[in-house]
């Protein structure tokens, strides 16, 4: 009996699926902040070099006693090309002559400067404490911020690998979701939904810790005991244990998996490249965060709606193309066009989210049921690798301020292209075996045609 028919006999979309959907929505609302909090806990505030005559309160010589802070700053810190105080250099000796020169004079090239050997002074009006101010990840150490983000994403990958194995051995209900917070919830929901209901689902130390505490408390209800008590007997009757080595003789399955791996990798690179670097897109990261959240939610529902009409392939290709174009155009816009840059960046993350929504459903319908969990685990691993690569690309800013964003845009365009070889699966039943995929066969079902439609249900 095909697994899809088994779900129909078990009741299709019922209380169990709805219950799990609600709980996963709640837990995902607590997971996502762990990622986007990097924009705030790793924010780079305005900074300058520490200067003794300016920042040491115990020093009050006769020369500096009657000078204002602005005057002391002028003789201590050189100006950059934008007539702003340099962030990473200071004068070796105070330039007293600058007190008597016209304020428009910026030629201080003859004065000797040095790096911030005594540390930095940070503007703490917006961010009292971040990992940047605590560990001085600025100037020559600024690239270490990307390394910190990469380590964070590497922990996400390792957590997915380790605790997904533990969930198989000791049970999902015994592992707090905070510990394995990156397991593919959408996989679980999609797997237990029949065709008519299948859809593409949704101080800095303190803010990182608090959501995890709540998350851990929300995990116990997410148990598989309900599944075992409702349809386990049916599963035991039809359970098939094929050999993993069969995949080596399934070129179509391998081709589909490789395309999906690259799409997931590329999508993760562009997604995390945008959401983890809001400061590079504009000065008001609070506004960006609100706009990004609103557009991502809207785009997901838009994608669900378009899936019913344009199909899975067209959905992903179109939104990936639009996302790539938005990122590339934004890359070459001047900084002065702030409103347009904000608009394009917001649209870019929205299109990336819309493409991902269509992808979630497409991969489930492309892969054979018997190996779906294994293959989707591999694909999910490439998503984590993409999340690791995304912040590392920002280290290329030392070579070109546009290079990382060009890569984000180009790889998003390529993500749409790899979907072209894949077949359209709208209104098609799930493939149960490798032979179904390799031979493009479709099993027959003794139900009405309208019941077999894979039209996405709008929730």
PDB file of N, CA, C and O in Angstrom, residues 344-406:
ATOM      1  N   UNK A 344      14.971  47.631  -1.889  1.00  0.00           N
ATOM      2  CA  UNK A 344      15.502  46.481  -2.622  1.00  0.00           C
ATOM      3  C   UNK A 344      15.991  45.387  -1.682  1.00  0.00           C
ATOM      4  O   UNK A 344      15.809  44.191  -1.963  1.00  0.00           O
ATOM      5  N   UNK A 345      16.625  45.765  -0.586  1.00  0.00           N
ATOM      6  CA  UNK A 345      17.081  44.760   0.379  1.00  0.00           C
ATOM      7  C   UNK A 345      15.894  44.008   0.979  1.00  0.00           C
ATOM      8  O   UNK A 345      15.938  42.782   1.152  1.00  0.00           O
ATOM      9  N   UNK A 346      14.822  44.748   1.278  1.00  0.00           N
ATOM     10  CA  UNK A 346      13.630  44.108   1.841  1.00  0.00           C
ATOM     11  C   UNK A 346      12.987  43.174   0.827  1.00  0.00           C
ATOM     12  O   UNK A 346      12.584  42.047   1.159  1.00  0.00           O
ATOM     13  N   UNK A 347      12.891  43.619  -0.411  1.00  0.00           N
ATOM     14  CA  UNK A 347      12.334  42.749  -1.451  1.00  0.00           C
ATOM     15  C   UNK A 347      13.222  41.523  -1.672  1.00  0.00           C
ATOM     16  O   UNK A 347      12.720  40.410  -1.899  1.00  0.00           O
ATOM     17  N   UNK A 348      14.532  41.726  -1.598  1.00  0.00           N
ATOM     18  CA  UNK A 348      15.445  40.602  -1.809  1.00  0.00           C
ATOM     19  C   UNK A 348      15.234  39.489  -0.805  1.00  0.00           C
ATOM     20  O   UNK A 348      15.123  38.313  -1.184  1.00  0.00           O
ATOM     21  N   UNK A 349      15.157  39.826   0.485  1.00  0.00           N
ATOM     22  CA  UNK A 349      14.952  38.778   1.490  1.00  0.00           C
ATOM     23  C   UNK A 349      13.564  38.172   1.368  1.00  0.00           C
ATOM     24  O   UNK A 349      13.362  36.988   1.641  1.00  0.00           O
ATOM     25  N   UNK A 350      12.588  38.980   0.900  1.00  0.00           N
ATOM     26  CA  UNK A 350      11.245  38.442   0.691  1.00  0.00           C
ATOM     27  C   UNK A 350      11.223  37.415  -0.423  1.00  0.00           C
ATOM     28  O   UNK A 350      10.616  36.347  -0.288  1.00  0.00           O
ATOM     29  N   UNK A 351      11.909  37.704  -1.520  1.00  0.00           N
ATOM     30  CA  UNK A 351      11.948  36.758  -2.633  1.00  0.00           C
ATOM     31  C   UNK A 351      12.707  35.484  -2.253  1.00  0.00           C
ATOM     32  O   UNK A 351      12.340  34.381  -2.675  1.00  0.00           O
ATOM     33  N   UNK A 352      13.775  35.627  -1.477  1.00  0.00           N
ATOM     34  CA  UNK A 352      14.508  34.442  -1.015  1.00  0.00           C
ATOM     35  C   UNK A 352      13.597  33.558  -0.163  1.00  0.00           C
ATOM     36  O   UNK A 352      13.581  32.327  -0.309  1.00  0.00           O
ATOM     37  N   UNK A 353      12.820  34.164   0.722  1.00  0.00           N
ATOM     38  CA  UNK A 353      11.899  33.408   1.568  1.00  0.00           C
ATOM     39  C   UNK A 353      10.812  32.735   0.740  1.00  0.00           C
ATOM     40  O   UNK A 353      10.420  31.597   1.007  1.00  0.00           O
ATOM     41  N   UNK A 354      10.312  33.435  -0.274  1.00  0.00           N
ATOM     42  CA  UNK A 354       9.277  32.858  -1.132  1.00  0.00           C
ATOM     43  C   UNK A 354       9.812  31.655  -1.902  1.00  0.00           C
ATOM     44  O   UNK A 354       9.114  30.639  -2.050  1.00  0.00           O
ATOM     45  N   UNK A 355      11.046  31.760  -2.400  1.00  0.00           N
ATOM     46  CA  UNK A 355      11.653  30.628  -3.108  1.00  0.00           C
ATOM     47  C   UNK A 355      11.827  29.432  -2.184  1.00  0.00           C
ATOM     48  O   UNK A 355      11.605  28.282  -2.579  1.00  0.00           O
ATOM     49  N   UNK A 356      12.225  29.688  -0.941  1.00  0.00           N
ATOM     50  CA  UNK A 356      12.398  28.602   0.015  1.00  0.00           C
ATOM     51  C   UNK A 356      11.077  27.920   0.346  1.00  0.00           C
ATOM     52  O   UNK A 356      11.012  26.694   0.513  1.00  0.00           O
ATOM     53  N   UNK A 357      10.005  28.687   0.421  1.00  0.00           N
ATOM     54  CA  UNK A 357       8.692  28.101   0.716  1.00  0.00           C
ATOM     55  C   UNK A 357       8.295  27.113  -0.372  1.00  0.00           C
ATOM     56  O   UNK A 357       7.811  26.014  -0.088  1.00  0.00           O
ATOM     57  N   UNK A 358       8.479  27.494  -1.633  1.00  0.00           N
ATOM     58  CA  UNK A 358       8.172  26.570  -2.723  1.00  0.00           C
ATOM     59  C   UNK A 358       9.085  25.372  -2.744  1.00  0.00           C
ATOM     60  O   UNK A 358       8.659  24.251  -3.069  1.00  0.00           O
ATOM     61  N   UNK A 359      10.341  25.586  -2.364  1.00  0.00           N
ATOM     62  CA  UNK A 359      11.313  24.491  -2.361  1.00  0.00           C
ATOM     63  C   UNK A 359      10.954  23.404  -1.352  1.00  0.00           C
ATOM     64  O   UNK A 359      11.099  22.210  -1.623  1.00  0.00           O
ATOM     65  N   UNK A 360      10.494  23.817  -0.175  1.00  0.00           N
ATOM     66  CA  UNK A 360      10.182  22.849   0.886  1.00  0.00           C
ATOM     67  C   UNK A 360       9.191  21.812   0.392  1.00  0.00           C
ATOM     68  O   UNK A 360       9.326  20.614   0.658  1.00  0.00           O
ATOM     69  N   UNK A 361       8.196  22.260  -0.340  1.00  0.00           N
ATOM     70  CA  UNK A 361       7.194  21.334  -0.870  1.00  0.00           C
ATOM     71  C   UNK A 361       7.737  20.536  -2.038  1.00  0.00           C
ATOM     72  O   UNK A 361       7.476  19.332  -2.156  1.00  0.00           O
ATOM     73  N   UNK A 362       8.514  21.181  -2.888  1.00  0.00           N
ATOM     74  CA  UNK A 362       9.014  20.512  -4.090  1.00  0.00           C
ATOM     75  C   UNK A 362       9.929  19.342  -3.755  1.00  0.00           C
ATOM     76  O   UNK A 362       9.849  18.269  -4.368  1.00  0.00           O
ATOM     77  N   UNK A 363      10.811  19.519  -2.773  1.00  0.00           N
ATOM     78  CA  UNK A 363      11.747  18.450  -2.449  1.00  0.00           C
ATOM     79  C   UNK A 363      11.028  17.211  -1.919  1.00  0.00           C
ATOM     80  O   UNK A 363      11.432  16.077  -2.184  1.00  0.00           O
ATOM     81  N   UNK A 364       9.952  17.416  -1.180  1.00  0.00           N
ATOM     82  CA  UNK A 364       9.213  16.282  -0.635  1.00  0.00           C
ATOM     83  C   UNK A 364       8.568  15.471  -1.754  1.00  0.00           C
ATOM     84  O   UNK A 364       8.538  14.237  -1.710  1.00  0.00           O
ATOM     85  N   UNK A 365       8.084  16.161  -2.760  1.00  0.00           N
ATOM     86  CA  UNK A 365       7.403  15.472  -3.857  1.00  0.00           C
ATOM     87  C   UNK A 365       8.379  14.893  -4.867  1.00  0.00           C
ATOM     88  O   UNK A 365       8.010  14.032  -5.666  1.00  0.00           O
ATOM     89  N   UNK A 366       9.637  15.324  -4.839  1.00  0.00           N
ATOM     90  CA  UNK A 366      10.636  14.815  -5.778  1.00  0.00           C
ATOM     91  C   UNK A 366      11.310  13.541  -5.300  1.00  0.00           C
ATOM     92  O   UNK A 366      11.713  12.702  -6.102  1.00  0.00           O
ATOM     93  N   UNK A 367      11.446  13.382  -3.993  1.00  0.00           N
ATOM     94  CA  UNK A 367      12.235  12.284  -3.449  1.00  0.00           C
ATOM     95  C   UNK A 367      11.360  11.087  -3.120  1.00  0.00           C
ATOM     96  O   UNK A 367      10.225  11.240  -2.679  1.00  0.00           O
ATOM     97  N   UNK A 368      11.895   9.865  -3.306  1.00  0.00           N
ATOM     98  CA  UNK A 368      11.110   8.671  -2.980  1.00  0.00           C
ATOM     99  C   UNK A 368      10.885   8.543  -1.482  1.00  0.00           C
ATOM    100  O   UNK A 368      11.762   8.856  -0.679  1.00  0.00           O
ATOM    101  N   UNK A 369       9.707   8.075  -1.119  1.00  0.00           N
ATOM    102  CA  UNK A 369       9.326   7.993   0.289  1.00  0.00           C
ATOM    103  C   UNK A 369      10.297   7.144   1.102  1.00  0.00           C
ATOM    104  O   UNK A 369      10.638   7.487   2.234  1.00  0.00           O
ATOM    105  N   UNK A 370      10.777   6.047   0.517  1.00  0.00           N
ATOM    106  CA  UNK A 370      11.578   5.097   1.288  1.00  0.00           C
ATOM    107  C   UNK A 370      12.917   5.682   1.729  1.00  0.00           C
ATOM    108  O   UNK A 370      13.492   5.236   2.721  1.00  0.00           O
ATOM    109  N   UNK A 371      13.437   6.654   0.986  1.00  0.00           N
ATOM    110  CA  UNK A 371      14.725   7.254   1.331  1.00  0.00           C
ATOM    111  C   UNK A 371      14.597   8.742   1.641  1.00  0.00           C
ATOM    112  O   UNK A 371      15.605   9.444   1.722  1.00  0.00           O
ATOM    113  N   UNK A 372      13.390   9.218   1.813  1.00  0.00           N
ATOM    114  CA  UNK A 372      13.196  10.658   1.936  1.00  0.00           C
ATOM    115  C   UNK A 372      13.904  11.216   3.172  1.00  0.00           C
ATOM    116  O   UNK A 372      14.533  12.263   3.110  1.00  0.00           O
ATOM    117  N   UNK A 373      13.789  10.536   4.290  1.00  0.00           N
ATOM    118  CA  UNK A 373      14.404  11.050   5.513  1.00  0.00           C
ATOM    119  C   UNK A 373      15.918  11.172   5.380  1.00  0.00           C
ATOM    120  O   UNK A 373      16.523  12.173   5.795  1.00  0.00           O
ATOM    121  N   UNK A 374      16.547  10.161   4.774  1.00  0.00           N
ATOM    122  CA  UNK A 374      17.998  10.176   4.604  1.00  0.00           C
ATOM    123  C   UNK A 374      18.419  11.300   3.663  1.00  0.00           C
ATOM    124  O   UNK A 374      19.319  12.091   3.958  1.00  0.00           O
ATOM    125  N   UNK A 375      17.747  11.387   2.515  1.00  0.00           N
ATOM    126  CA  UNK A 375      18.117  12.381   1.516  1.00  0.00           C
ATOM    127  C   UNK A 375      17.856  13.797   2.011  1.00  0.00           C
ATOM    128  O   UNK A 375      18.659  14.713   1.769  1.00  0.00           O
ATOM    129  N   UNK A 376      16.745  13.976   2.710  1.00  0.00           N
ATOM    130  CA  UNK A 376      16.454  15.316   3.224  1.00  0.00           C
ATOM    131  C   UNK A 376      17.426  15.707   4.334  1.00  0.00           C
ATOM    132  O   UNK A 376      17.712  16.897   4.529  1.00  0.00           O
ATOM    133  N   UNK A 377      17.929  14.724   5.057  1.00  0.00           N
ATOM    134  CA  UNK A 377      18.965  15.007   6.040  1.00  0.00           C
ATOM    135  C   UNK A 377      20.245  15.493   5.378  1.00  0.00           C
ATOM    136  O   UNK A 377      20.900  16.421   5.859  1.00  0.00           O
ATOM    137  N   UNK A 378      20.606  14.860   4.255  1.00  0.00           N
ATOM    138  CA  UNK A 378      21.794  15.294   3.505  1.00  0.00           C
ATOM    139  C   UNK A 378      21.594  16.707   2.966  1.00  0.00           C
ATOM    140  O   UNK A 378      22.481  17.562   3.065  1.00  0.00           O
ATOM    141  N   UNK A 379      20.416  16.946   2.401  1.00  0.00           N
ATOM    142  CA  UNK A 379      20.122  18.277   1.848  1.00  0.00           C
ATOM    143  C   UNK A 379      20.146  19.327   2.949  1.00  0.00           C
ATOM    144  O   UNK A 379      20.666  20.437   2.763  1.00  0.00           O
ATOM    145  N   UNK A 380      19.593  19.002   4.096  1.00  0.00           N
ATOM    146  CA  UNK A 380      19.606  19.926   5.215  1.00  0.00           C
ATOM    147  C   UNK A 380      21.036  20.238   5.655  1.00  0.00           C
ATOM    148  O   UNK A 380      21.340  21.360   6.072  1.00  0.00           O
ATOM    149  N   UNK A 381      21.922  19.267   5.538  1.00  0.00           N
ATOM    150  CA  UNK A 381      23.328  19.504   5.868  1.00  0.00           C
ATOM    151  C   UNK A 381      23.946  20.556   4.962  1.00  0.00           C
ATOM    152  O   UNK A 381      24.743  21.389   5.420  1.00  0.00           O
ATOM    153  N   UNK A 382      23.588  20.537   3.677  1.00  0.00           N
ATOM    154  CA  UNK A 382      24.098  21.555   2.767  1.00  0.00           C
ATOM    155  C   UNK A 382      23.533  22.931   3.102  1.00  0.00           C
ATOM    156  O   UNK A 382      24.196  23.947   2.888  1.00  0.00           O
ATOM    157  N   UNK A 383      22.324  22.962   3.623  1.00  0.00           N
ATOM    158  CA  UNK A 383      21.772  24.234   4.087  1.00  0.00           C
ATOM    159  C   UNK A 383      22.622  24.792   5.232  1.00  0.00           C
ATOM    160  O   UNK A 383      22.914  25.992   5.269  1.00  0.00           O
ATOM    161  N   UNK A 384      23.034  23.931   6.152  1.00  0.00           N
ATOM    162  CA  UNK A 384      23.871  24.374   7.265  1.00  0.00           C
ATOM    163  C   UNK A 384      25.247  24.818   6.780  1.00  0.00           C
ATOM    164  O   UNK A 384      25.822  25.772   7.309  1.00  0.00           O
ATOM    165  N   UNK A 385      25.770  24.134   5.776  1.00  0.00           N
ATOM    166  CA  UNK A 385      27.065  24.537   5.221  1.00  0.00           C
ATOM    167  C   UNK A 385      26.942  25.922   4.586  1.00  0.00           C
ATOM    168  O   UNK A 385      27.834  26.769   4.718  1.00  0.00           O
ATOM    169  N   UNK A 386      25.831  26.159   3.880  1.00  0.00           N
ATOM    170  CA  UNK A 386      25.599  27.482   3.309  1.00  0.00           C
ATOM    171  C   UNK A 386      25.527  28.557   4.377  1.00  0.00           C
ATOM    172  O   UNK A 386      26.028  29.677   4.186  1.00  0.00           O
ATOM    173  N   UNK A 387      24.914  28.221   5.511  1.00  0.00           N
ATOM    174  CA  UNK A 387      24.835  29.172   6.612  1.00  0.00           C
ATOM    175  C   UNK A 387      26.210  29.465   7.194  1.00  0.00           C
ATOM    176  O   UNK A 387      26.461  30.569   7.701  1.00  0.00           O
ATOM    177  N   UNK A 388      27.112  28.493   7.143  1.00  0.00           N
ATOM    178  CA  UNK A 388      28.481  28.697   7.617  1.00  0.00           C
ATOM    179  C   UNK A 388      29.264  29.570   6.652  1.00  0.00           C
ATOM    180  O   UNK A 388      30.035  30.457   7.045  1.00  0.00           O
ATOM    181  N   UNK A 389      29.061  29.344   5.355  1.00  0.00           N
ATOM    182  CA  UNK A 389      29.809  30.083   4.335  1.00  0.00           C
ATOM    183  C   UNK A 389      29.379  31.546   4.270  1.00  0.00           C
ATOM    184  O   UNK A 389      30.206  32.441   4.037  1.00  0.00           O
ATOM    185  N   UNK A 390      28.086  31.814   4.498  1.00  0.00           N
ATOM    186  CA  UNK A 390      27.549  33.170   4.325  1.00  0.00           C
ATOM    187  C   UNK A 390      28.315  34.231   5.109  1.00  0.00           C
ATOM    188  O   UNK A 390      28.740  35.244   4.532  1.00  0.00           O
ATOM    189  N   UNK A 391      28.523  34.087   6.417  1.00  0.00           N
ATOM    190  CA  UNK A 391      29.288  35.125   7.137  1.00  0.00           C
ATOM    191  C   UNK A 391      30.757  35.158   6.748  1.00  0.00           C
ATOM    192  O   UNK A 391      31.395  36.228   6.808  1.00  0.00           O
ATOM    193  N   UNK A 392      31.319  34.009   6.349  1.00  0.00           N
ATOM    194  CA  UNK A 392      32.724  34.001   5.943  1.00  0.00           C
ATOM    195  C   UNK A 392      32.962  34.874   4.721  1.00  0.00           C
ATOM    196  O   UNK A 392      34.043  35.453   4.554  1.00  0.00           O
ATOM    197  N   UNK A 393      31.970  34.959   3.847  1.00  0.00           N
ATOM    198  CA  UNK A 393      32.127  35.776   2.646  1.00  0.00           C
ATOM    199  C   UNK A 393      32.325  37.245   2.983  1.00  0.00           C
ATOM    200  O   UNK A 393      32.909  37.994   2.193  1.00  0.00           O
ATOM    201  N   UNK A 394      31.840  37.671   4.155  1.00  0.00           N
ATOM    202  CA  UNK A 394      32.003  39.076   4.533  1.00  0.00           C
ATOM    203  C   UNK A 394      33.461  39.431   4.816  1.00  0.00           C
ATOM    204  O   UNK A 394      33.806  40.611   4.864  1.00  0.00           O
ATOM    205  N   UNK A 395      34.320  38.440   4.997  1.00  0.00           N
ATOM    206  CA  UNK A 395      35.742  38.733   5.165  1.00  0.00           C
ATOM    207  C   UNK A 395      36.352  39.273   3.875  1.00  0.00           C
ATOM    208  O   UNK A 395      37.443  39.844   3.893  1.00  0.00           O
ATOM    209  N   UNK A 396      35.643  39.093   2.750  1.00  0.00           N
ATOM    210  CA  UNK A 396      36.116  39.608   1.464  1.00  0.00           C
ATOM    211  C   UNK A 396      35.973  41.120   1.363  1.00  0.00           C
ATOM    212  O   UNK A 396      36.419  41.717   0.380  1.00  0.00           O
ATOM    213  N   UNK A 397      35.332  41.742   2.352  1.00  0.00           N
ATOM    214  CA  UNK A 397      35.211  43.197   2.347  1.00  0.00           C
ATOM    215  C   UNK A 397      36.575  43.875   2.352  1.00  0.00           C
ATOM    216  O   UNK A 397      36.705  45.028   1.924  1.00  0.00           O
ATOM    217  N   UNK A 398      37.591  43.174   2.854  1.00  0.00           N
ATOM    218  CA  UNK A 398      38.930  43.740   2.846  1.00  0.00           C
ATOM    219  C   UNK A 398      39.489  43.909   1.445  1.00  0.00           C
ATOM    220  O   UNK A 398      40.418  44.690   1.235  1.00  0.00           O
ATOM    221  N   UNK A 399      38.932  43.176   0.477  1.00  0.00           N
ATOM    222  CA  UNK A 399      39.373  43.281  -0.915  1.00  0.00           C
ATOM    223  C   UNK A 399      38.456  44.182  -1.732  1.00  0.00           C
ATOM    224  O   UNK A 399      38.908  44.935  -2.584  1.00  0.00           O
ATOM    225  N   UNK A 400      37.156  44.087  -1.472  1.00  0.00           N
ATOM    226  CA  UNK A 400      36.190  44.914  -2.194  1.00  0.00           C
ATOM    227  C   UNK A 400      34.912  45.009  -1.367  1.00  0.00           C
ATOM    228  O   UNK A 400      34.424  43.991  -0.850  1.00  0.00           O
ATOM    229  N   UNK A 401      34.384  46.218  -1.270  1.00  0.00           N
ATOM    230  CA  UNK A 401      33.173  46.415  -0.480  1.00  0.00           C
ATOM    231  C   UNK A 401      31.944  45.808  -1.149  1.00  0.00           C
ATOM    232  O   UNK A 401      30.915  45.616  -0.498  1.00  0.00           O
ATOM    233  N   UNK A 402      32.047  45.480  -2.440  1.00  0.00           N
ATOM    234  CA  UNK A 402      30.906  44.945  -3.171  1.00  0.00           C
ATOM    235  C   UNK A 402      31.003  43.443  -3.429  1.00  0.00           C
ATOM    236  O   UNK A 402      30.010  42.814  -3.785  1.00  0.00           O
ATOM    237  N   UNK A 403      32.204  42.899  -3.278  1.00  0.00           N
ATOM    238  CA  UNK A 403      32.423  41.500  -3.659  1.00  0.00           C
ATOM    239  C   UNK A 403      31.499  40.521  -2.936  1.00  0.00           C
ATOM    240  O   UNK A 403      30.896  39.651  -3.581  1.00  0.00           O
ATOM    241  N   UNK A 404      31.339  40.587  -1.592  1.00  0.00           N
ATOM    242  CA  UNK A 404      30.432  39.630  -0.937  1.00  0.00           C
ATOM    243  C   UNK A 404      29.006  39.721  -1.463  1.00  0.00           C
ATOM    244  O   UNK A 404      28.343  38.689  -1.669  1.00  0.00           O
ATOM    245  N   UNK A 405      28.522  40.937  -1.724  1.00  0.00           N
ATOM    246  CA  UNK A 405      27.138  41.101  -2.181  1.00  0.00           C
ATOM    247  C   UNK A 405      26.970  40.626  -3.617  1.00  0.00           C
ATOM    248  O   UNK A 405      25.895  40.130  -3.990  1.00  0.00           O
ATOM    249  N   UNK A 406      28.005  40.766  -4.423  1.00  0.00           N
ATOM    250  CA  UNK A 406      27.941  40.211  -5.780  1.00  0.00           C
ATOM    251  C   UNK A 406      27.805  38.697  -5.721  1.00  0.00           C
ATOM    252  O   UNK A 406      27.022  38.092  -6.469  1.00  0.00           O
TER     253      UNK A 406
END
